[in-house]
Tab-separated table of C-alpha atoms and ligand atoms in Angstrom:
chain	number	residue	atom	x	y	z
B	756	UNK	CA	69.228	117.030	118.714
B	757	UNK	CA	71.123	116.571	115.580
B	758	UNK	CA	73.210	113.255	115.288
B	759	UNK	CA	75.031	112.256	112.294
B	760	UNK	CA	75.951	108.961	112.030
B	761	UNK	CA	77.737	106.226	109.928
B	762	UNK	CA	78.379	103.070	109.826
B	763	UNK	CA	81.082	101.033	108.045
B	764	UNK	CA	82.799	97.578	108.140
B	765	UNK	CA	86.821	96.764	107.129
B	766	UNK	CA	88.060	93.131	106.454
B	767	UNK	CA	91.215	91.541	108.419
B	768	UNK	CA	94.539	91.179	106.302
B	769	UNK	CA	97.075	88.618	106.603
B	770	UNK	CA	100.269	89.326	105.854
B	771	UNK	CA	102.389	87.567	103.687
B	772	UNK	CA	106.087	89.416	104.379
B	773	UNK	CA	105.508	89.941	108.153
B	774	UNK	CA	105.461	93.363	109.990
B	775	UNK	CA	107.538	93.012	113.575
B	776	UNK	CA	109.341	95.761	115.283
B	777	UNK	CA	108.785	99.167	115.843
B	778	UNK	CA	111.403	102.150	115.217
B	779	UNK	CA	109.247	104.277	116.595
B	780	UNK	CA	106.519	103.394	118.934
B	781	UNK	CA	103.994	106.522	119.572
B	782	UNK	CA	104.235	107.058	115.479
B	783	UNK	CA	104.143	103.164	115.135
B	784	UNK	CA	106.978	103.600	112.282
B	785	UNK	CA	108.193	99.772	111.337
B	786	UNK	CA	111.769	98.629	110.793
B	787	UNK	CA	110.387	96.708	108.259
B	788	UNK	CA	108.077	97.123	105.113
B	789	UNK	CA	105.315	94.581	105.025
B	790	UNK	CA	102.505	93.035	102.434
B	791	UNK	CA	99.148	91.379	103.167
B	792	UNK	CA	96.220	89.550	101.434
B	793	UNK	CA	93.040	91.659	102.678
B	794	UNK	CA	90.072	89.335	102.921
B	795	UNK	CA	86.589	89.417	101.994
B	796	UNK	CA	84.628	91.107	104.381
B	797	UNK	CA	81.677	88.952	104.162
B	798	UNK	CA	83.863	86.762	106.130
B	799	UNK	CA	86.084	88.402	109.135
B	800	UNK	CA	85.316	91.734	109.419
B	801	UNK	CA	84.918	95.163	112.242
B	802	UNK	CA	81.727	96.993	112.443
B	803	UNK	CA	81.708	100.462	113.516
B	804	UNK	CA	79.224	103.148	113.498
B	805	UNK	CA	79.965	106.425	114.563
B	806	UNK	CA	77.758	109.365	115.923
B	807	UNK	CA	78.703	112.679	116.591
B	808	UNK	CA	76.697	115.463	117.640
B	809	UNK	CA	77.273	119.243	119.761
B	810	UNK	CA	75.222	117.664	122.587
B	811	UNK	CA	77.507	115.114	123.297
B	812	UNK	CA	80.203	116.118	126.000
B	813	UNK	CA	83.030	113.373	125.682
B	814	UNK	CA	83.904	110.983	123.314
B	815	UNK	CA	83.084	107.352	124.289
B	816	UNK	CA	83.766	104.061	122.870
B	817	UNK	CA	82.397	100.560	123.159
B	818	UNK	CA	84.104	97.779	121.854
B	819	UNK	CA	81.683	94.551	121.298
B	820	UNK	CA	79.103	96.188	123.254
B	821	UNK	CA	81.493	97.040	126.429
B	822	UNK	CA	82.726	100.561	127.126
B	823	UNK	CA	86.692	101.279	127.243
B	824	UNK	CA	87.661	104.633	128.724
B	825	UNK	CA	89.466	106.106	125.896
B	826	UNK	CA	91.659	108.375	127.673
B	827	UNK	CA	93.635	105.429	128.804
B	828	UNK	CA	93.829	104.127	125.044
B	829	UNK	CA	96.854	106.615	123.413
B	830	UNK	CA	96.396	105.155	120.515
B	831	UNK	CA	92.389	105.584	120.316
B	832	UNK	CA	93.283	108.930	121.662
B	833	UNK	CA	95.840	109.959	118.497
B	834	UNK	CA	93.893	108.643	116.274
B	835	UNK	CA	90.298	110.729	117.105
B	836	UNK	CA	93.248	113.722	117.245
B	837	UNK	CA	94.179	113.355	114.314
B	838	UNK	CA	90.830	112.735	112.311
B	839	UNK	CA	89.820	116.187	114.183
B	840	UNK	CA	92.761	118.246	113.792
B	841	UNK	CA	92.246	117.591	109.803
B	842	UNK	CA	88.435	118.505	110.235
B	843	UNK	CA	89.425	121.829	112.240
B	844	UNK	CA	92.055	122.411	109.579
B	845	UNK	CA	89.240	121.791	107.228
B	846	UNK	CA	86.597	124.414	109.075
B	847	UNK	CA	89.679	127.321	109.743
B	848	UNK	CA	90.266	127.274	106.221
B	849	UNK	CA	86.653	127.340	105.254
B	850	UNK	CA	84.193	129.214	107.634
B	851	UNK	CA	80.814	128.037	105.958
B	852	UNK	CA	81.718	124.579	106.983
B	853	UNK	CA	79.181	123.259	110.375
B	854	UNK	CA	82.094	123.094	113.393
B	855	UNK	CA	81.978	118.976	113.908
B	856	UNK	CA	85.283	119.049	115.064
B	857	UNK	CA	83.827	120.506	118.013
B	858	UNK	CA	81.591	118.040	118.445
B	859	UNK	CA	81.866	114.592	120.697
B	860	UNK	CA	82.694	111.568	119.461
B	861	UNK	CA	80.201	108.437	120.039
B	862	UNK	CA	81.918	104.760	118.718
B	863	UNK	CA	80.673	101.428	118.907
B	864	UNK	CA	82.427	98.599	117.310
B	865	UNK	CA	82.424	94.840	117.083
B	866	UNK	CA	84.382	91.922	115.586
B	867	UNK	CA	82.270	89.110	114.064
B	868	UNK	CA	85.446	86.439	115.165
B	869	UNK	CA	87.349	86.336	118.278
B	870	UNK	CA	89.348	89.858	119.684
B	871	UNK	CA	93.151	89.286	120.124
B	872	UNK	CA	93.211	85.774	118.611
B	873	UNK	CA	95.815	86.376	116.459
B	874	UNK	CA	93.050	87.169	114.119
B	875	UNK	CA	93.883	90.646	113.182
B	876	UNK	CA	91.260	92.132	114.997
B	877	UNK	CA	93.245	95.202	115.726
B	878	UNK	CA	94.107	95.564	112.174
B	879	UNK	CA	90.380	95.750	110.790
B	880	UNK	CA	89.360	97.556	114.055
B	881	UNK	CA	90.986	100.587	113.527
B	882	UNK	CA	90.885	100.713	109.861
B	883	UNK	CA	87.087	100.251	110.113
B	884	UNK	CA	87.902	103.414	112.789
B	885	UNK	CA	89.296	105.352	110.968
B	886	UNK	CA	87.473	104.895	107.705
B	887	UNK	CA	84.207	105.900	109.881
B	888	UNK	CA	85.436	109.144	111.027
B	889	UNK	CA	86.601	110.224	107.736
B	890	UNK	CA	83.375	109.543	106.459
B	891	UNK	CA	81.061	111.189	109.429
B	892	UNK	CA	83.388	114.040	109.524
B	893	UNK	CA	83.684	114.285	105.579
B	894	UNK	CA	87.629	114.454	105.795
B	895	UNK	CA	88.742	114.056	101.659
B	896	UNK	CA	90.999	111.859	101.921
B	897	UNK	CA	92.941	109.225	100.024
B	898	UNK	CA	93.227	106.012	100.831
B	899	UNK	CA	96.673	106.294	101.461
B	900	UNK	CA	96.663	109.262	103.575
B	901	UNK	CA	93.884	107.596	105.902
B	902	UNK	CA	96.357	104.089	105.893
B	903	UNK	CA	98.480	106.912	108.017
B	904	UNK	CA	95.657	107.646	110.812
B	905	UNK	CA	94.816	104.031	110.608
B	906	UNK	CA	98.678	103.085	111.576
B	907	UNK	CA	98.538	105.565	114.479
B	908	UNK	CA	96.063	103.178	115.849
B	909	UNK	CA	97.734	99.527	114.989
B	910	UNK	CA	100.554	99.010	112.249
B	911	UNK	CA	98.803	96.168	110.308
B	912	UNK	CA	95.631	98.238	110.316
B	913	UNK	CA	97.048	100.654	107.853
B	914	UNK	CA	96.680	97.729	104.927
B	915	UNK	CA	93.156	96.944	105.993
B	916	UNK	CA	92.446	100.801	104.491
B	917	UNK	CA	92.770	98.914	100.978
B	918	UNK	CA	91.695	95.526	99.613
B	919	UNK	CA	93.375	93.133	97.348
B	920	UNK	CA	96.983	92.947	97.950
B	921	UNK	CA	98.218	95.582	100.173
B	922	UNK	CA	102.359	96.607	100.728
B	923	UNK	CA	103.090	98.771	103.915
B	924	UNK	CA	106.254	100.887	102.903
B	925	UNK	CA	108.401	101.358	106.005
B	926	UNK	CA	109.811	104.940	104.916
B	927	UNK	CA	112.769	106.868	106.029
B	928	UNK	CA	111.277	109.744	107.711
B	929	UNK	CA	111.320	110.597	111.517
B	930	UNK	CA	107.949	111.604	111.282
B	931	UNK	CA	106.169	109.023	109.187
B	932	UNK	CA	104.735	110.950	106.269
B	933	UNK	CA	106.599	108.372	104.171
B	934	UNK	CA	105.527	105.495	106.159
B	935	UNK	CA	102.349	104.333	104.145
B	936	UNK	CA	100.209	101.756	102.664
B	937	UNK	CA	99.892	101.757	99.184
B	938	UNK	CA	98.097	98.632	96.901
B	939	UNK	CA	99.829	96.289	95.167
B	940	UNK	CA	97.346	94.649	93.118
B	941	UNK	CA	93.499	95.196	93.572
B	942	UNK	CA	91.082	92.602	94.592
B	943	UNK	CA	89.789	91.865	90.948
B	944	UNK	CA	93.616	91.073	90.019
B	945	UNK	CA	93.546	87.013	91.329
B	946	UNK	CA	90.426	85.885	91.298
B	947	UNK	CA	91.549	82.015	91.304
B	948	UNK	CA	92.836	82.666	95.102
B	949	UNK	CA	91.612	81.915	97.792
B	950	UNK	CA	92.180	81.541	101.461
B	951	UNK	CA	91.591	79.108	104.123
B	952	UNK	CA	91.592	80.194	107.844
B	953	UNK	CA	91.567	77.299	110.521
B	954	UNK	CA	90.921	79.043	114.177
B	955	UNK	CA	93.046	76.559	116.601
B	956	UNK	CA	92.588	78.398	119.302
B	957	UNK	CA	90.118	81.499	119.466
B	958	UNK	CA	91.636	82.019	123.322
B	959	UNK	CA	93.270	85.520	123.896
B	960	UNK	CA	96.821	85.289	122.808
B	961	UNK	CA	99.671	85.503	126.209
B	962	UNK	CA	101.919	88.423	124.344
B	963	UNK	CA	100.635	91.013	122.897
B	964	UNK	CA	101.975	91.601	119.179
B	965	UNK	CA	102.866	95.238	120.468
B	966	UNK	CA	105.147	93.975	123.640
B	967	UNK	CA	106.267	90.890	121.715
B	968	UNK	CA	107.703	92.923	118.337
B	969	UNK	CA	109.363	95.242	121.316
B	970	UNK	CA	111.180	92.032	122.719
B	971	UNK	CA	111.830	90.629	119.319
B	972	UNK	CA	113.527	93.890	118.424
B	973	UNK	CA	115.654	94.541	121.625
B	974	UNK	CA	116.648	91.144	121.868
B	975	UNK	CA	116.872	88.938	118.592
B	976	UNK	CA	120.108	88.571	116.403
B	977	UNK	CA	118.077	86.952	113.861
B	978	UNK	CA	115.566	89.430	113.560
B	979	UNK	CA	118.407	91.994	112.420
B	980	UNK	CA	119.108	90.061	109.563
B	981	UNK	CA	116.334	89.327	108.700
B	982	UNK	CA	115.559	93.741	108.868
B	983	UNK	CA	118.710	94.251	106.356
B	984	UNK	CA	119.176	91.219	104.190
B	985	UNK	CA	116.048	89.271	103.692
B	986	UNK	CA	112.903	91.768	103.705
B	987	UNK	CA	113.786	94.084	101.277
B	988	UNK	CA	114.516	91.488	98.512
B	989	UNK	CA	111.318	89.565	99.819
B	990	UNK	CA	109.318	92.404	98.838
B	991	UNK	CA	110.317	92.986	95.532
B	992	UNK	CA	110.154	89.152	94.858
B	993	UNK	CA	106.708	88.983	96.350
B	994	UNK	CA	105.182	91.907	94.414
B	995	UNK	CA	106.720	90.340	91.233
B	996	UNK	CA	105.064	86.936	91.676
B	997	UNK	CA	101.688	88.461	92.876
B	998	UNK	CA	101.460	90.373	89.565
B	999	UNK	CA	102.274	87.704	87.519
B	1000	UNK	CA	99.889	85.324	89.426
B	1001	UNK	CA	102.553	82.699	90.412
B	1002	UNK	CA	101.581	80.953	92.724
B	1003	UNK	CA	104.285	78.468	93.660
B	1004	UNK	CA	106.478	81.367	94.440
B	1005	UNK	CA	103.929	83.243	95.917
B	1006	UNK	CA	103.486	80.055	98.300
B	1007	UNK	CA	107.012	79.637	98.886
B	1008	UNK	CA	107.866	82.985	99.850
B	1009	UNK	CA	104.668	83.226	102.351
B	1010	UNK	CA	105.456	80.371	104.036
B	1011	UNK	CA	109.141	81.093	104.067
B	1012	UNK	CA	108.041	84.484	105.529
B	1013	UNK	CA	105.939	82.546	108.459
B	1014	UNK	CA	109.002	80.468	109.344
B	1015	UNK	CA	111.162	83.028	109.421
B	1016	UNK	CA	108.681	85.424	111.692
B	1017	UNK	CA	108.253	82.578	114.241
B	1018	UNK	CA	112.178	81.941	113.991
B	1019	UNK	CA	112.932	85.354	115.672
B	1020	UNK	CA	110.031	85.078	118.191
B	1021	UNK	CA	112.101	81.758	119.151
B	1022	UNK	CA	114.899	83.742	118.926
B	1023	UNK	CA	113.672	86.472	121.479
B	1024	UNK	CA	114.899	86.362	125.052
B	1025	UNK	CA	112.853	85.065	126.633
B	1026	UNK	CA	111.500	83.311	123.641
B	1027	UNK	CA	107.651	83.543	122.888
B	1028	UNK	CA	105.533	80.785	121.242
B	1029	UNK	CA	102.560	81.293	119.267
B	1030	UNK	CA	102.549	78.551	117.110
B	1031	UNK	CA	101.236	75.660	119.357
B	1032	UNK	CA	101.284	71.667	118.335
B	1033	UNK	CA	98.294	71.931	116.122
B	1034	UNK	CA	99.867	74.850	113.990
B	1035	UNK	CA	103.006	72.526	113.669
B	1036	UNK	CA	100.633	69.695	112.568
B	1037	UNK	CA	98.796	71.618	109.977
B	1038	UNK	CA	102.529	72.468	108.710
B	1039	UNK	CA	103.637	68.951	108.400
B	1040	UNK	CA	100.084	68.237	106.507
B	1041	UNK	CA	100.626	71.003	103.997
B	1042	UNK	CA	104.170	70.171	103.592
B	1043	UNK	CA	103.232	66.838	102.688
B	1044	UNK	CA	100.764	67.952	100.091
B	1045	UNK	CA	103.722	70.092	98.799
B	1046	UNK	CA	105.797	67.240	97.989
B	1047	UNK	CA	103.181	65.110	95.743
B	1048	UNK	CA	104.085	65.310	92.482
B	1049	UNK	CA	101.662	67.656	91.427
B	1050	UNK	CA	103.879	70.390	93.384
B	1051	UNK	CA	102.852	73.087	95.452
B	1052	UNK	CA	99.190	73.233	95.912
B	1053	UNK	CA	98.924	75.427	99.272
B	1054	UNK	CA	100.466	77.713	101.216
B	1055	UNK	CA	100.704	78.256	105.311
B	1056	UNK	CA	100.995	81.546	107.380
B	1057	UNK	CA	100.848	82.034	110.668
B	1058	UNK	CA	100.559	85.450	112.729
B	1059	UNK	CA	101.098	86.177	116.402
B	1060	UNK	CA	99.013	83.351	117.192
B	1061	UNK	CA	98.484	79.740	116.710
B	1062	UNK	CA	95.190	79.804	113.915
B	1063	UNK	CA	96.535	78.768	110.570
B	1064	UNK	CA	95.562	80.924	107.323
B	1065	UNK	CA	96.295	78.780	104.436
B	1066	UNK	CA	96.194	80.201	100.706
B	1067	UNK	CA	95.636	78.245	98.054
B	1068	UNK	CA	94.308	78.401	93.893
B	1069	UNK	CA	90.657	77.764	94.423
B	1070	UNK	CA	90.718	73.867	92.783
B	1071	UNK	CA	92.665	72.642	95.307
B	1072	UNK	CA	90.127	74.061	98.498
B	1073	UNK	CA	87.414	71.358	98.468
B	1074	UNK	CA	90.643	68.639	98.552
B	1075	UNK	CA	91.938	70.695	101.568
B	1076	UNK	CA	88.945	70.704	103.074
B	1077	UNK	CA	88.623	67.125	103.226
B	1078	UNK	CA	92.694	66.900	103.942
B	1079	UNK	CA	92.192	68.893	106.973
B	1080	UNK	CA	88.995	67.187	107.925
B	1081	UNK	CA	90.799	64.253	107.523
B	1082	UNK	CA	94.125	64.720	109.832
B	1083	UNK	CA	92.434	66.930	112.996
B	1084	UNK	CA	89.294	64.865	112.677
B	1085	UNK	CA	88.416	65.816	116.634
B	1086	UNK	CA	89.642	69.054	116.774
B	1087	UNK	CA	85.814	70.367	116.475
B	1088	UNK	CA	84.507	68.705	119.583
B	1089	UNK	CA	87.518	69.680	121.757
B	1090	UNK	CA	87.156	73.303	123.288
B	1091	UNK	CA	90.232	74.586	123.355
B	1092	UNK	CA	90.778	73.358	120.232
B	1093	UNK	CA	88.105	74.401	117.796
B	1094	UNK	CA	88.673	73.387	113.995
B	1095	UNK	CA	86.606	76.369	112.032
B	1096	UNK	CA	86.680	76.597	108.328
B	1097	UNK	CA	85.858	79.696	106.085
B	1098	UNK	CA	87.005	80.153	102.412
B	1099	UNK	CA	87.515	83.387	101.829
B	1100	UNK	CA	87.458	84.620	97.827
B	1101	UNK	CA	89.988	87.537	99.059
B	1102	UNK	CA	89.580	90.926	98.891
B	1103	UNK	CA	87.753	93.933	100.002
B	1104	UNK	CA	87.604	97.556	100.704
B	1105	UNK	CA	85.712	99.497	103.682
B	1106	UNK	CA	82.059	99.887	103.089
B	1107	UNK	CA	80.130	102.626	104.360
B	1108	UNK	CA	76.033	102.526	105.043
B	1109	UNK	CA	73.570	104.565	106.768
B	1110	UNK	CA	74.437	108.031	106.562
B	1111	UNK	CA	71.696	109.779	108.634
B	1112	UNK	CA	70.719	112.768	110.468
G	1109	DP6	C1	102.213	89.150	113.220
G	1109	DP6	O1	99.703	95.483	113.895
G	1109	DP6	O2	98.899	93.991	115.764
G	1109	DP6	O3	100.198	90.159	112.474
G	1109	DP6	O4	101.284	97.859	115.524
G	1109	DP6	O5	101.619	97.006	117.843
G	1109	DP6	O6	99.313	97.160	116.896
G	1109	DP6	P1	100.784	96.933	116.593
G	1109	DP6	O7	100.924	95.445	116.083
G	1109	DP6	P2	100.034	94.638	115.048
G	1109	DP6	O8	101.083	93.504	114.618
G	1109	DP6	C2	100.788	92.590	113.594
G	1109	DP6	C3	101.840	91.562	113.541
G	1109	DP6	C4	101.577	90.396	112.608
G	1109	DP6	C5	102.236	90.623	111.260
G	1109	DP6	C6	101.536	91.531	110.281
G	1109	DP6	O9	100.310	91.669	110.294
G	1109	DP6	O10	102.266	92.077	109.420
């Protein structure tokens, strides 16, 4: 039997202007634009290899070595659509070309941190996905025309297609060809930052980002200001400080961002929490650091969870370290409440390995 096979890994992002709310759900079009760091991949990263071969007579999946019925996964479902219809495309166009779109579809892929933490495990899972199939089916594409499978599959996945610093572009259209990822800066561009992720909590988060944006939509004033009147400008004042490397606005405007995200989640009805008393605390603790005279040394995020990502110049890491050793000094032996550390240098595209026969 003839398999091919591939096998690739994709780093988590973390935004820094914050993705929440859907115009369009099947298409996953936002009603915002969004940017995000994407991190090493040494550190949090998906693994996926992919096999396909004619004697295979469904697709399957298995996600950190459990199978999930894809039929029941639309998203999964568009997604291996999509990558085919281009291959078929592909093979209509070109009869010499072997039929692999006819083929089935074996995928197994695992995180190397906690799924549904709040640790974008969605986002590097399907860009890892996606990246795969394109390169077992040999689809030529850019990255920014695979960010568009990848967002069929999870929104923030489409800026794990590219590393360094990655803007999602809402778009205009109905039906999304406008609605990519597209890189900012690439990861060679800041080399002195870095970032610090503190898992609070690796426990499965209660709301789903996908139901939670929904809420947030249908039900927050805030949020609709925050749509119109802050996001746009946000962007343009982000891009502008990551190419000039400044870092205090930079800072600002991510952490500004955070508050702001977790402001409408408050302001959903019924409200939903992610940040939890430990996320507050590592707040006041950066905060405090903020206001020493030597000004603002670190920045705070936090997504649709309670684990803090802080990003910070790489001098000032080893003092965090110790800062954050400091203040949560029991967090480690506590289970619920597990203190991890990993710097990150930032950055990152998809690898692939192991193309075989
Ligand atoms: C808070 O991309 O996980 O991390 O598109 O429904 O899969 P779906 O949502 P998802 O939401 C991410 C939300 C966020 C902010 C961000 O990454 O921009």
């Amino acid at each position: 039997m003839t398999i091919r096979q591939v096998t690739c890994t994709a780093p988590v992002n973390i935004a820094v202007v914050k993705y929440w709310g859907k115009r369009d759900s099947d298409l996953i079009l936002p009603t915002n634009s969004s940017l995000s760091v994407t991190l090493s991949q040494d550190d949090l990263h998906s693994r996926t290899t992919i096999s396909i071969a004619s004697q295979f007579t469904s697709d399957r999946m298995w996600l950190n070595g459990i199978e999930c019925p894809i039929p029941t996964n639309q998203r999964l479902v568009n997604c291996l659509a999509g990558a085919r219809q281009q291959r078929q495309d592909m093979e209509s166009r070109n009869p010499r070309l072997p039929k692999w779109s006819t083929w089935g579809i074996h995928i197994a892929s695992e995180n190397n941190f906690p799924t549904a933490a709040g640790l974008a495990s969605s986002a590097s899972g399907y860009a890892c996905l996606v990246f795969t199939l394109a390169q077992v089916l040999e689809l030529p594409l850019t990255p920014s025309e695979l960010s568009r499978y990848a967002r069929l599959g999870s929104g923030s996945a489409c800026r794990s297609i590219m590393g360094g610093f990655v803007g999602w572009e809402m778009g205009q259209r109905a039906d999304g060809a406008d609605s990519l990822a597209y890189q900012v800066a690439p990861e060679t561009h800041w080399p002195d930052l870095e970032a610090l992720i503190l898992v609070v909590s690796d426990a499965k988060k209660g709301t789903s980002s996908t139901s939670g944006m929904q809420t947030t939509v249908n039900t927050s004033d805030l949020t609709q200001h925050r749509f119109a009147n802050v996001v746009p400008e946000r962007m343009r004042q982000m891009e502008a400080a990551i190419q000039a490397k400044d870092f205090p606005t930079f800072a600002e405007l991510t952490m500004r961002d955070s508050n702001q995200f977790h402001a409408t989640c408050l302001d959903t009805y019924p409200p939903i929490f992610y940040m939890n008393d430990t996320s507050r605390a590592v707040v006041n603790v950066i905060t405090a650091i903020n206001r020493l005279d030597a000004g603002i040394q670190a920045a705070y995020t936090f997504d649709a969870g309670p684990n803090a990502v802080i990003y910070a110049p790489k001098a000032h890491m080893p003092r965090l370290l110790l800062l954050m050793a400091y203040f949560f000094p029991g967090a480690a032996s506590s289970a619920d409440q597990t203190f991890e550390y990993f710097t990150n240098p930032y950055n990152a595209v998809p690898k692939g390995a192991a193309l075989g026969k």
